[in-house]
Structure formats: structure tokens, C-alpha cells
Coordinates of C-alpha atoms and ligand atoms in Angstrom, one line a residue:
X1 CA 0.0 0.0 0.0
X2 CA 1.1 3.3 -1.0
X3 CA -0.4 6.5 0.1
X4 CA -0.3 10.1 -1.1
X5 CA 1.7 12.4 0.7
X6 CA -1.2 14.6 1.6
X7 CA -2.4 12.0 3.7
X8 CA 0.4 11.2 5.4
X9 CA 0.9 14.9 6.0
X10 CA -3.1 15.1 7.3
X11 CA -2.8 12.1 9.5
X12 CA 1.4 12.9 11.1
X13 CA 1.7 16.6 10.4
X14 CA 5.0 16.1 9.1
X15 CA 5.5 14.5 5.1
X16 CA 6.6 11.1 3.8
X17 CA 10.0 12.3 2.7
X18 CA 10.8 13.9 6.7
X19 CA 9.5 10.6 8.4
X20 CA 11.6 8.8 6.0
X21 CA 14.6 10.8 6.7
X22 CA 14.5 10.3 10.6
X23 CA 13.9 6.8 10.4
X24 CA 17.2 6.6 8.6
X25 CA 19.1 8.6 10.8
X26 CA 17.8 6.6 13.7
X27 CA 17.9 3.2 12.2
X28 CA 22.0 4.6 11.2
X29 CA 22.5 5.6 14.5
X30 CA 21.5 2.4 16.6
X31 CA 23.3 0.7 14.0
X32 CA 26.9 2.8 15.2
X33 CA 25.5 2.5 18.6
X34 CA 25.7 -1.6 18.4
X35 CA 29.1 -1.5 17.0
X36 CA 30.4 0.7 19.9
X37 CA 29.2 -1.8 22.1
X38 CA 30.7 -5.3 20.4
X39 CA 34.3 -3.0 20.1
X40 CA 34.3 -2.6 24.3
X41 CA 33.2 -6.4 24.3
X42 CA 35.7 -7.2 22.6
X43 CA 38.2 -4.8 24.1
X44 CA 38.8 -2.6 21.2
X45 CA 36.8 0.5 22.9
X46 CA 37.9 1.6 26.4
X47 CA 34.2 2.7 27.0
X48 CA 31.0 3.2 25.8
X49 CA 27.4 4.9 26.7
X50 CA 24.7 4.6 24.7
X51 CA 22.1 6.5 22.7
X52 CA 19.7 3.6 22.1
X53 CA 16.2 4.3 23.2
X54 CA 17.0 8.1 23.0
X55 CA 17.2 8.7 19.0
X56 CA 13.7 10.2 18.3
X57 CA 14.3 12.9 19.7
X58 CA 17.6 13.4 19.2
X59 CA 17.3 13.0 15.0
X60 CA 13.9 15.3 15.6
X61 CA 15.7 18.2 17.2
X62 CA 19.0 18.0 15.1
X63 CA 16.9 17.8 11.9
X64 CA 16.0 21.8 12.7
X65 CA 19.5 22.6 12.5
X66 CA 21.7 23.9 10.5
X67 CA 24.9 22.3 10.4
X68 CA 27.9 24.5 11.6
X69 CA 25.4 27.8 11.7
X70 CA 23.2 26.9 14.7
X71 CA 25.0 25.2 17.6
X72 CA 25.0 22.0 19.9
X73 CA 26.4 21.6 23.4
X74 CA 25.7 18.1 24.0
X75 CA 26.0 15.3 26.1
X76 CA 27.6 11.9 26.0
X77 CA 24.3 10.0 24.7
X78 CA 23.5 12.3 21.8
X79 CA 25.0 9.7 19.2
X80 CA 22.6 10.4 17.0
X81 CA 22.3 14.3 17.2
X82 CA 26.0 14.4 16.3
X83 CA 25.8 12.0 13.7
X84 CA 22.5 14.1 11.8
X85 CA 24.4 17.1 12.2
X86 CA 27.5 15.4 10.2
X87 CA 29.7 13.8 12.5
X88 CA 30.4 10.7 10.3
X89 CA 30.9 7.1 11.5
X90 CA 34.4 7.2 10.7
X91 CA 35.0 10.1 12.7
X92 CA 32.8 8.9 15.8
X93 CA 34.5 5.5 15.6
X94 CA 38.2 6.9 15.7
X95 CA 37.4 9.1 18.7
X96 CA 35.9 5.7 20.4
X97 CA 39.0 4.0 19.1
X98 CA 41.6 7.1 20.5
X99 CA 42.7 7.3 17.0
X100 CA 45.4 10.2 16.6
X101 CA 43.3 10.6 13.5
X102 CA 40.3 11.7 15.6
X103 CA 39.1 15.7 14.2
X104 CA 38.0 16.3 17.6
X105 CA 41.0 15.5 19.8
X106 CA 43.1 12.8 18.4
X107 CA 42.1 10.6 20.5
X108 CA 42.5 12.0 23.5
X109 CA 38.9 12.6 24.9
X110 CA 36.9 9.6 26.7
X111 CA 34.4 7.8 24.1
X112 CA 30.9 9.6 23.6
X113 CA 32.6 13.2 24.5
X114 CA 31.5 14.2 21.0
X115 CA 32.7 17.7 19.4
X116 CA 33.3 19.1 16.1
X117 CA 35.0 22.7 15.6
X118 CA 33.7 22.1 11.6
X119 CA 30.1 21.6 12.9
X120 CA 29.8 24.0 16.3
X121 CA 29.5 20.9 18.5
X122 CA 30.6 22.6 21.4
X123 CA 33.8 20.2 23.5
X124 CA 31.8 18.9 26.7
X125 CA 33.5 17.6 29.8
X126 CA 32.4 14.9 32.3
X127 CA 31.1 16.9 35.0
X128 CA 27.2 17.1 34.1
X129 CA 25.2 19.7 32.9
X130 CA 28.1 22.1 32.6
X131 CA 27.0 22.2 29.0
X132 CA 24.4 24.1 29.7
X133 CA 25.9 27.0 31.1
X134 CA 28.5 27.0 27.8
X135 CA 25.2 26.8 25.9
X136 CA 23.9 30.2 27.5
X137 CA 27.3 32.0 27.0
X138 CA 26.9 30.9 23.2
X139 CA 23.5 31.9 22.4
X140 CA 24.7 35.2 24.3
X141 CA 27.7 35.6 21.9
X142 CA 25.3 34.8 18.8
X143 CA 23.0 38.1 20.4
X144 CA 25.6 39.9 20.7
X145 CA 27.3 39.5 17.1
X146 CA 24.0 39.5 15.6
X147 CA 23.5 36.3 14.7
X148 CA 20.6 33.9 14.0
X149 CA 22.1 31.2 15.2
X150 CA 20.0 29.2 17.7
X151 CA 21.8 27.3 20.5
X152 CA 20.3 23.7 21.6
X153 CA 21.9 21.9 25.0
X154 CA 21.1 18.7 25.9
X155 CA 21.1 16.8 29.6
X156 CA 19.8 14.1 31.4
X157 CA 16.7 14.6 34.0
X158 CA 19.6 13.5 36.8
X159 CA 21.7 16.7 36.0
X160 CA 18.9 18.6 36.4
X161 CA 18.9 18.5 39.9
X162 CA 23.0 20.2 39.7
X163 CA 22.8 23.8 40.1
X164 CA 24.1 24.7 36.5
X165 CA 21.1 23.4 35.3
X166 CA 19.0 26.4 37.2
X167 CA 21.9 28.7 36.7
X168 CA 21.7 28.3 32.7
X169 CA 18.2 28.7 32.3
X170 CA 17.8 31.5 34.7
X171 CA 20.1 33.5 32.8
X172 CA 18.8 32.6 29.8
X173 CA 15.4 33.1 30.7
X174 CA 16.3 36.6 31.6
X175 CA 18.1 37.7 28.7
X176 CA 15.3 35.5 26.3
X177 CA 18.8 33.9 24.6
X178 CA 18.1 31.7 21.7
X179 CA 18.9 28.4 23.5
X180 CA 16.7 25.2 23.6
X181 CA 16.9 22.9 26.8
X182 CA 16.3 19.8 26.3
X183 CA 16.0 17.1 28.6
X184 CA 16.2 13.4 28.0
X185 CA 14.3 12.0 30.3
X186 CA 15.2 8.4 30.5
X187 CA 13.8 8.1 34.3
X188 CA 17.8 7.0 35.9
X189 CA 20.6 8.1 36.7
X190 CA 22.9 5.6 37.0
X191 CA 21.3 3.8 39.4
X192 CA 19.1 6.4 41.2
X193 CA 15.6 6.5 39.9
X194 CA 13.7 9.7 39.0
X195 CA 11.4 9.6 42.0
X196 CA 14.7 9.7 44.1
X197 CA 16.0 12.6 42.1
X198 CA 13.1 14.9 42.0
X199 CA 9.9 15.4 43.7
X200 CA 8.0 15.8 40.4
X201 CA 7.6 14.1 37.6
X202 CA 8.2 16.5 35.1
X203 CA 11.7 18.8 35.3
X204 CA 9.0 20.8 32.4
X205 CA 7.0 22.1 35.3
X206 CA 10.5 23.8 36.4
X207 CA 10.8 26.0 33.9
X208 CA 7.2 28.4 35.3
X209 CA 9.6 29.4 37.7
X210 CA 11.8 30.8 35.1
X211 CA 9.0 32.1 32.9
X212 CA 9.5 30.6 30.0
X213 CA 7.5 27.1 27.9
X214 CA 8.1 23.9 29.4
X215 CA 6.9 21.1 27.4
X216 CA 6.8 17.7 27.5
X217 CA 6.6 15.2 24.8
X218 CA 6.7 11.4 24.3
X219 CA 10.6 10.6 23.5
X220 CA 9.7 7.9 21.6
X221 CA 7.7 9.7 19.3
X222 CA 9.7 11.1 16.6
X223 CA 6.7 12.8 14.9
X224 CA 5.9 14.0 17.9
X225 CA 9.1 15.5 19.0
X226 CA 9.8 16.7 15.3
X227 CA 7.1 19.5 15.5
X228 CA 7.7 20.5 19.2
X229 CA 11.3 20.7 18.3
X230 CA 11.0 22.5 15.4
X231 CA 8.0 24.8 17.7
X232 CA 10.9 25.8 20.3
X233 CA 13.6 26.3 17.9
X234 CA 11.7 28.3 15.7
X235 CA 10.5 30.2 19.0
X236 CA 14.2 30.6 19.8
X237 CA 15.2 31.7 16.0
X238 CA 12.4 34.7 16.0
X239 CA 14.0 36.3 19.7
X240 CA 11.2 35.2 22.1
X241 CA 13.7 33.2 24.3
X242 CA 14.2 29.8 25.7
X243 CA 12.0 26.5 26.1
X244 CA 12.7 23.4 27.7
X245 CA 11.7 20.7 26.4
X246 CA 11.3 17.5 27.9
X247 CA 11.3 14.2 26.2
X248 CA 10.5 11.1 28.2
X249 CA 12.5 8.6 26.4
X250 CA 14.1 4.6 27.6
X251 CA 17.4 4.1 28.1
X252 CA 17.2 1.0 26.6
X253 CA 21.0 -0.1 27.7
X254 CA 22.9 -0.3 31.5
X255 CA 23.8 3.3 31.9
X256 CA 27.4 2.9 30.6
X257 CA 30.2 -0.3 29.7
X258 CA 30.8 -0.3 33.0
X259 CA 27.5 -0.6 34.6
X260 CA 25.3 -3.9 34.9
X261 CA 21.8 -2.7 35.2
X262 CA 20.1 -6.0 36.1
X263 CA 21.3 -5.1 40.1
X264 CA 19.0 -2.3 39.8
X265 CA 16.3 -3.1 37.9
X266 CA 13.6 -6.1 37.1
X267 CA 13.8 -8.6 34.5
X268 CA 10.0 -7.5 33.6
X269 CA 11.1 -3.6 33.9
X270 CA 13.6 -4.2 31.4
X271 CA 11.3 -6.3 29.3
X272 CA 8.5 -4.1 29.3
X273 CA 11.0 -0.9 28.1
X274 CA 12.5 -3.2 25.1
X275 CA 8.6 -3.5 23.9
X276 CA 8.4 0.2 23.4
X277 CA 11.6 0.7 21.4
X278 CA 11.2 4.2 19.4
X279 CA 12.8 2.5 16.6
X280 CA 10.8 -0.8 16.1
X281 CA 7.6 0.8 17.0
X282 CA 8.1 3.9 14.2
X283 CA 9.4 0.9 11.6
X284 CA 5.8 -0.5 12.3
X285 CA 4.4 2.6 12.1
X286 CA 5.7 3.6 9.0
X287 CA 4.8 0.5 7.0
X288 CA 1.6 0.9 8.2
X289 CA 0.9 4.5 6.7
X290 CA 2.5 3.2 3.8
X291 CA 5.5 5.4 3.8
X292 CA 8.3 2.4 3.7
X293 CA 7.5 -1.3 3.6
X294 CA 9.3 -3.7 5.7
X295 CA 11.6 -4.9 2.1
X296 CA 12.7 -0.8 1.9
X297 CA 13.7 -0.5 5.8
X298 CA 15.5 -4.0 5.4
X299 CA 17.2 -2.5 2.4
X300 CA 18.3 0.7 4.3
X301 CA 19.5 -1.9 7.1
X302 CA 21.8 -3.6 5.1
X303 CA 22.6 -0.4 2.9
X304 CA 23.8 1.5 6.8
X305 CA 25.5 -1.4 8.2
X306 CA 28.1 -1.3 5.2
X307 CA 29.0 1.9 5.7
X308 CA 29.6 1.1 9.7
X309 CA 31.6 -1.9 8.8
X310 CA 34.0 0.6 6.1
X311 CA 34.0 2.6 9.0
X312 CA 34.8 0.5 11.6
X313 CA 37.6 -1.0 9.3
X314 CA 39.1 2.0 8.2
X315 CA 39.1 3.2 12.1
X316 CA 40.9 0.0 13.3
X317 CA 43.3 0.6 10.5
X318 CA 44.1 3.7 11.1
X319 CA 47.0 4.6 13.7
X320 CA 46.8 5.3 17.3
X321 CA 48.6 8.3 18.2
X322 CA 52.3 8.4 19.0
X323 CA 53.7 8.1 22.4
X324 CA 55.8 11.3 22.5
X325 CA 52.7 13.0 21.4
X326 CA 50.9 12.3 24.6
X327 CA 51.4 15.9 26.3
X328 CA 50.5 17.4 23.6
X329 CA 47.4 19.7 23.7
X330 CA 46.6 18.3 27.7
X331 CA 48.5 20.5 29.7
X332 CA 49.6 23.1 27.1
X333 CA 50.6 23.3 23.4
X334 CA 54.5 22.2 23.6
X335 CA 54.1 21.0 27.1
X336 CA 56.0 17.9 26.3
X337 CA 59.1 20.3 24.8
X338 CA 60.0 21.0 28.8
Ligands
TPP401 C1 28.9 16.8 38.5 C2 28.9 15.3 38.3 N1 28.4 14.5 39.2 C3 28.3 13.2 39.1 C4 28.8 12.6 37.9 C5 28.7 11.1 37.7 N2 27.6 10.8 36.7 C6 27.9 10.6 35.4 S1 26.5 10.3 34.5 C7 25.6 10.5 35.9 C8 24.1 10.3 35.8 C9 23.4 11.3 35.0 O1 22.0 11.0 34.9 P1 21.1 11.7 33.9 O2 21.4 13.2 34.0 O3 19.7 11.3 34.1 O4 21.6 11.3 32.4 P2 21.5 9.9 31.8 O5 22.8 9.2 32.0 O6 20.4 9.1 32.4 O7 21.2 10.1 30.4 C10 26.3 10.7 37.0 C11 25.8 10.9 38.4 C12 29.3 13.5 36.9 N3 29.8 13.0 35.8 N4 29.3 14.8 37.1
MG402 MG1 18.6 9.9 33.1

């Protein structure tokens, strides 16, 4: 069954062409995401934490901007917003690898600390939500110069509860910067469920104390999160100021390679998330508005996972950095000289 694009437009708001595009981009991401995880298996990657059950709304957001114009301060599970916005496999892989080939630090930054000077993907540390306070000084350099450039930060609901969270969207709030919140709600931290973190169930509802939207919206939806994305970042683009938005989305992995979530959380919990998996669920979707049959998606499948296996080969080929390069560019540019 085929259907005109009208109707897919009347029954999704969004046309057949978009909902094929983030399907892609998720299905390419989970893809990357998988590999990641058999290269720390198999002792290849020193570490890796994962995207999967996070992609809708990350491919949704990214897909409203442009690429090395508007900027991203992420955080270490936005795989696939760093892959829309052009970070290639290759280069993803030889950062996970500590290649001295990597563009963002040759290797030198821990897995998943994604950054790209080409793309203005801002460099994130470990110590969460600090992005978002680099994401309030950047939307208040792109005032300041006149840009249009809008500024999205991303962050877990745990790092909500740090201080630079209500720090960065105060400020923002008060000077109506063009900066997008947006919170990726996967219900843990590590270990420490949301109920233990906050005493609501929405970190939206936070931002009436700022003034400004707070929205929530069904992570796993990517239709869903494609039009209230594209709501708060045109909101942002036209001067009227910050939103956050709040996606409740499944971390559909332990938190990290080092973590074994099965201590912390029931076989039939587990289960029950893997059932709702924004991916399978849109491919089902999608075949059933007649914008990709399952033959086309299998297609794309195979299409995707060649270019992560060049990838990955070309990555594990390439060299790792040299030894009396280590100083370099971690304590000072020459640092190693004396
Ligand atoms: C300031 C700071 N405190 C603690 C940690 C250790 N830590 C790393 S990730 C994490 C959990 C963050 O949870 P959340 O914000 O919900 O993001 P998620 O990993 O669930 O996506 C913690 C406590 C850290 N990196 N930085
Ligand atoms: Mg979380």
C-alpha cells in the first residue's frame, strides 16, 4: 500500500520524505550505537554509553539545524544528534577507538565526549550539565554578534537536579537567549531512579519558575518530537527566548560499559521498556501509513550497516597516536618540549 503524501501529512503533520529521513538517521545511529558496544566487548573501545532508546528525539531536534550555523552543546548519549548534524561514523568511531586521527581531539577525549569545531558541536567535559551554562554563553555571543544562530543543549533529568542546570536557564530566561533545553528523560541516573531525584515528575513544570514554555513530549515519538522541536527552535530563532523541552524517552542499555543494570532493575522492567523501542515501534508505524514497507527499511538496514563496517575497518586501521605526542594539547601546546 502506498499512500499520497497529503495523507500522510493530514494524518502525522509532518510528510513522507521527513518521516523517511529520521527513520534513517535513527535506524543509522542504533546501527553505530551496536558496533560501539561489540568493540568494548571485545576490548577494542575503552568505554562506551549509549544512545539507544534516546534517538527520536535526538534525530527530531537536530533535523531543525543547520549544520555549523546553529550550535550544539551536548552530552555523551547524543550519538545520534551528532551524527545528523554530520559527525560521520568514521569520525565517531576513531574518537571511540583514540585514534590520533580523531578531528576532535586525536584521541585524547573519553568515548561519547562528541565535538566538532567544523560543525559548532561545542567540547563537553564529564562533569554534568556544565554544557548548559556553555550553551547560555553561546546563544549570548550569537545576540551579541547578531546572529541567527539558535543554541540547543542537551542533559539528562539526573543533572537537572545540579545547580548549573537552574543557573543556565535563569540567565537565559532573563536575557530570552536563543537556547533550547532539552532534557532526555530516560527516568535514571545511574542507578538512582527519577522519583529519588526529584519530587516531580516533570523537570518541564520547572521551567514556570523561570518564565518561560516547558513542554513535555513522548521521546519515543519522533513525529511528535519533530514539531515540538521544530515549535521551540523556531521560538528561539524569531528572539522570544528559551523553552525546555522534555522528552521522556528509555534508556534501553545499562547506563554505561561499566554498569550492569540487572542489580538495579527487574527482569519484567527491562522487558517491558525493550517492547516500546522508538525505533521498532516507528518501523511498524511507517509501514503501516504506507510510507516504507518492511523490504525498503531491510534494504536501508543492510545499505547502513556497510558503511559502519568501512568505518569501523578503516578506524581499526588507522593509527593510534604516537607516544611522544601524549602531552600534547593536555597541559599546554609544547608542554611535552620542557
Ligand atoms: C557533576 C557530576 N556528578 C556526578 C557525575 C557522575 N555521573 C555521570 S553520569 C551520571 C548520571 C546522570 O544521569 P542523567 O542526568 O539522568 O543522564 P543519563 O545518563 O540518564 O542520560 C552521574 C551521576 C558526573 N559526571 N558529574
Ligand atoms: Mg537519566
Amino acid at each position: 500500500m502506498v499512500v499520497a503524501n497529503k495523507d500522510v501529512r493530514a494524518a502525522t503533520g509532518v510528510d513522507a520524505g521527513t518521516l523517511r529521513t529520521i527513520y534513517r538517521h535513527m535506524l543509522r545511529s542504533r546501527l553505530l550505537d551496536e558496533r560501539m558496544w561489540i568493540l568494548n566487548r571485545q576490548g577494542l573501545a575503552p568505554f562506551w554509553i549509549s544512545g539507544m532508546g534516546h534517538e527520536a528525539v535526538q534525530v527530531a531536534m537536530a533535523l531543525h539545524l543547520r549544520p555549523g550555523v546553529d550550535w550544539l552543546a551536548p552530552y555523551y548519549r547524543d550519538l545520534s544528534m551528532t551524527l545528523v548534524l554530520g559527525i560521520t561514523p568514521r569520525e565517531q568511531l576513531l574518537a571511540a577507538l583514540a585514534r590520533a586521527d580523531d578531528p576532535a581531539t586525536g584521541g585524547r577525549q573519553m568515548p561519547a565526549h562528541f565535538s566538532s569545531r567544523r560543525l559548532n558541536i561545542v567540547s563537553t567535559g564529564s562533569a554534568v550539565a556544565t554544557q548548559l551554562l556553555h550553551a547560555a554563553g553561546v546563544a549570548l555571543a550569537s545576540r551579541m554578534r547578531g546572529e541567527d544562530a539558535v543554541t540547543v543543549a542537551c542533559v539528562g533529568e539526573g543533572a537537572t537536579s545540579e545547580g548549573d542546570f537552574h543557573e543556565a536557564v535563569n540567565f537565559a530566561a532573563i536575557h530570552r537567549l536563543p537556547v533550547v533545553f532539552l532534557v532526555e528523560n530516560n527516568g535514571y541516573a545511574i542507578s538512582v531512579p527519577i522519583e529519588k531525584q526529584m519530587p516531580t515528575p516533570d523537570v518541564a513544570d520547572r521551567a514556570r519558575g523561570y518564565g518561560i514554555p516547558g513542554v513535555v513530549v513522548d521521546g519515543c515519538d519522533p513525529v511528535l518530537c519533530y514539531l515540538r522541536c521544530g515549535e521551540a527552535v523556531a521560538r528561539a530563532r524569531r528572539g522570544r527566548g528559551p523553552t525546555i523541552i522534555e522528552a521522556k524517552v528509555l534508556r534501553l542499555t545499562s547506563h554505561s560499559s561499566d554498569d550492569d543494570q540487572r542489580r538495579y532493575r527487574t527482569t519484567e522492567a527491562l522487558e517491558a521498556e525493550r517492547q516500546r523501542d522508538c525505533l521498532i515501534a516507528f518501523g511498524h508505524r511507517l509501514a503501516g501509513l504506507g510510507v516504507l514497507t518492511p523490504s525498503a527499511a531491510e534494504a536501508m538496514r543492510v545499505e547502513l550497516l556497510a558503511e559502519v563496517d568501512q568505518a569501523t575497518r578503516e578506524a581499526e586501521a588507522a593509527p593510534e597516536p604516537r607516544p611522544e605526542t601524549a602531552l600534547l594539547h593536555v597541559v599546554g601546546e609544547g608542554a611535552e618540549a620542557g
